[in-house]
């Protein structure tokens, strides 16, 4: 019997008000390339995670714990979890 899987995407971004030097550098580079209409750029990280479970509630709790413990520095970063099919 094949086990069920839940696929999720986690996006981690800097909180508003936190300086983003990499985003600023990208913004300046885009301006130099002729994309002056770009107002601002904020950079972040994306993680695609597969959990071997059919229990969506448990998967959501596990993903939140993973973010809080490892993937996001919650002092300066926010995270958003998207589960496929939701």
XYZ file of N, CA, C and O in Angstrom, residues 15-78:
256
model
N 10.164 40.728 7.931
C 9.027 41.514 8.409
C 9.151 42.942 7.895
O 10.253 43.434 7.628
N 7.996 43.612 7.761
C 8.010 45.022 7.373
C 8.817 45.807 8.395
O 8.717 45.556 9.598
N 9.622 46.726 7.916
C 10.451 47.542 8.802
C 11.856 46.994 9.002
O 12.725 47.705 9.489
N 12.085 45.726 8.635
C 13.425 45.145 8.735
C 14.180 45.469 7.455
O 13.668 45.261 6.353
N 15.383 46.005 7.592
C 16.181 46.355 6.422
C 16.472 45.124 5.576
O 16.748 44.049 6.096
N 16.405 45.298 4.256
C 16.612 44.213 3.309
C 17.669 44.636 2.289
O 17.357 45.075 1.184
N 18.965 44.525 2.645
C 20.018 44.982 1.738
C 20.045 44.216 0.405
O 20.327 44.804 -0.632
N 19.732 42.938 0.415
C 19.729 42.181 -0.841
C 18.582 42.657 -1.739
O 18.756 42.825 -2.940
N 17.426 42.903 -1.163
C 16.305 43.447 -1.928
C 16.647 44.802 -2.518
O 16.309 45.103 -3.665
N 17.314 45.649 -1.726
C 17.732 46.974 -2.205
C 18.708 46.846 -3.372
O 18.623 47.591 -4.355
N 19.659 45.898 -3.276
C 20.632 45.695 -4.355
C 19.929 45.242 -5.640
O 20.260 45.712 -6.743
N 18.951 44.359 -5.510
C 18.189 43.904 -6.677
C 17.410 45.069 -7.275
O 17.369 45.253 -8.499
N 16.807 45.872 -6.409
C 16.051 47.048 -6.850
C 16.934 47.983 -7.671
O 16.549 48.432 -8.752
N 18.146 48.266 -7.175
C 19.076 49.150 -7.900
C 19.526 48.522 -9.220
O 19.646 49.216 -10.228
N 19.763 47.201 -9.209
C 20.178 46.522 -10.445
C 19.069 46.582 -11.489
O 19.332 46.808 -12.674
N 17.828 46.388 -11.053
C 16.704 46.470 -11.996
C 16.583 47.869 -12.584
O 16.334 48.030 -13.784
N 16.773 48.886 -11.748
C 16.736 50.262 -12.229
C 17.823 50.473 -13.284
O 17.580 51.081 -14.327
N 19.020 49.939 -13.017
C 20.123 50.051 -13.965
C 19.864 49.325 -15.266
O 20.415 49.677 -16.311
N 19.015 48.309 -15.235
C 18.667 47.558 -16.441
C 17.484 48.170 -17.182
O 17.014 47.629 -18.179
N 17.003 49.306 -16.686
C 15.926 49.997 -17.364
C 14.528 49.712 -16.833
O 13.538 50.079 -17.446
N 14.433 49.065 -15.691
C 13.123 48.779 -15.091
C 12.836 49.778 -13.980
O 12.620 49.421 -12.821
N 12.809 51.055 -14.345
C 12.594 52.120 -13.379
C 11.223 52.108 -12.738
O 11.017 52.703 -11.683
N 10.269 51.400 -13.361
C 8.917 51.348 -12.803
C 8.821 50.447 -11.572
O 7.814 50.462 -10.857
N 9.871 49.648 -11.311
C 9.872 48.801 -10.116
C 10.105 49.694 -8.903
O 11.133 50.341 -8.785
N 9.118 49.733 -8.023
C 9.192 50.619 -6.861
C 10.081 50.088 -5.754
O 10.917 50.799 -5.214
N 9.900 48.830 -5.396
C 10.720 48.244 -4.349
C 10.745 46.733 -4.509
O 9.867 46.149 -5.137
N 11.772 46.106 -3.931
C 11.938 44.658 -3.985
C 12.263 44.179 -2.581
O 13.098 44.760 -1.895
N 11.578 43.121 -2.163
C 11.884 42.438 -0.906
C 12.206 41.002 -1.272
O 11.466 40.377 -2.023
N 13.284 40.479 -0.767
C 13.664 39.106 -1.091
C 13.248 38.172 0.037
O 12.983 38.603 1.149
N 13.172 36.893 -0.282
C 12.795 35.898 0.715
C 13.297 34.522 0.321
O 14.127 34.389 -0.583
N 12.781 33.520 1.005
C 13.184 32.133 0.764
C 11.924 31.301 0.550
O 10.896 31.553 1.164
N 12.039 30.270 -0.290
C 10.938 29.348 -0.541
C 11.433 27.933 -0.270
O 12.518 27.551 -0.703
N 10.613 27.165 0.464
C 10.920 25.772 0.770
C 9.743 24.918 0.315
O 8.602 25.196 0.679
N 10.002 23.884 -0.481
C 8.980 22.912 -0.848
C 9.201 21.681 0.024
O 10.294 21.108 0.039
N 8.162 21.301 0.761
C 8.268 20.219 1.737
C 7.206 19.171 1.437
O 6.050 19.511 1.168
N 7.593 17.903 1.491
C 6.662 16.797 1.338
C 6.611 16.031 2.654
O 7.653 15.652 3.189
N 5.407 15.838 3.176
C 5.220 15.066 4.404
C 4.499 13.768 4.057
O 3.507 13.786 3.325
N 4.978 12.674 4.584
C 4.352 11.378 4.335
C 3.287 11.126 5.395
O 3.519 10.454 6.392
N 2.133 11.711 5.176
C 0.988 11.557 6.058
C -0.272 11.946 5.308
O -0.212 12.715 4.358
N -1.385 11.414 5.740
C -2.676 11.801 5.175
C -3.418 12.728 6.137
O -4.459 13.259 5.801
N -2.858 12.939 7.319
C -3.497 13.742 8.363
C -3.149 15.215 8.167
O -2.081 15.683 8.552
N -4.063 15.954 7.563
C -3.818 17.365 7.229
C -3.599 18.225 8.473
O -2.737 19.091 8.489
N -4.352 17.986 9.521
C -4.207 18.766 10.757
C -2.826 18.563 11.363
O -2.165 19.518 11.775
N -2.388 17.312 11.411
C -1.046 17.018 11.937
C 0.025 17.635 11.038
O 1.018 18.172 11.517
N -0.184 17.570 9.724
C 0.778 18.149 8.781
C 0.911 19.652 9.008
O 2.023 20.180 9.032
N -0.211 20.344 9.178
C -0.172 21.789 9.421
C 0.594 22.111 10.698
O 1.409 23.039 10.738
N 0.353 21.339 11.754
C 1.055 21.556 13.029
C 2.551 21.289 12.874
O 3.385 22.045 13.386
N 2.893 20.227 12.146
C 4.306 19.896 11.929
C 5.001 20.985 11.125
O 6.117 21.405 11.463
N 4.354 21.467 10.070
C 4.949 22.519 9.245
C 5.161 23.803 10.041
O 6.206 24.458 9.926
N 4.199 24.156 10.880
C 4.345 25.350 11.720
C 5.530 25.188 12.670
O 6.342 26.091 12.840
N 5.645 24.009 13.264
C 6.758 23.737 14.177
C 8.099 23.816 13.451
O 9.072 24.383 13.968
N 8.155 23.276 12.237
C 9.385 23.332 11.435
C 9.780 24.785 11.178
O 10.955 25.154 11.283
N 8.797 25.616 10.851
C 9.076 27.037 10.602
C 9.597 27.719 11.855
O 10.593 28.440 11.816
N 8.910 27.493 12.956
C 9.256 28.156 14.214
C 10.626 27.716 14.737
O 11.354 28.511 15.328
N 10.976 26.453 14.520
C 12.214 25.919 15.085
C 13.423 26.049 14.171
O 14.550 26.082 14.646
N 13.196 26.104 12.840
C 14.350 26.049 11.941
C 14.305 27.015 10.759
O 15.280 27.724 10.521
N 13.219 27.054 10.024
C 13.229 27.760 8.750
C 13.126 29.273 8.857
O 13.613 29.982 7.985
N 12.473 29.787 9.897
C 12.282 31.233 10.018
C 12.831 31.741 11.345
O 12.653 31.102 12.380
N 13.498 32.872 11.277
C 13.888 33.597 12.487
C 12.710 34.511 12.799
O 12.592 35.598 12.236
N 11.820 34.064 13.671
C 10.548 34.761 13.863
C 10.685 36.134 14.510
O 9.712 36.874 14.577
N 11.873 36.496 14.934
C 12.094 37.856 15.434
C 12.071 38.845 14.277
O 11.510 39.937 14.392
N 12.646 38.447 13.135
C 12.748 39.363 11.994
C 12.049 38.866 10.736
O 11.991 39.580 9.741
N 11.536 37.624 10.758
C 10.932 37.062 9.562
C 9.499 36.579 9.834
O 9.186 36.126 10.926
N 8.689 36.673 8.789
C 7.353 36.088 8.771
C 7.403 34.871 7.865
O 8.271 34.761 7.000
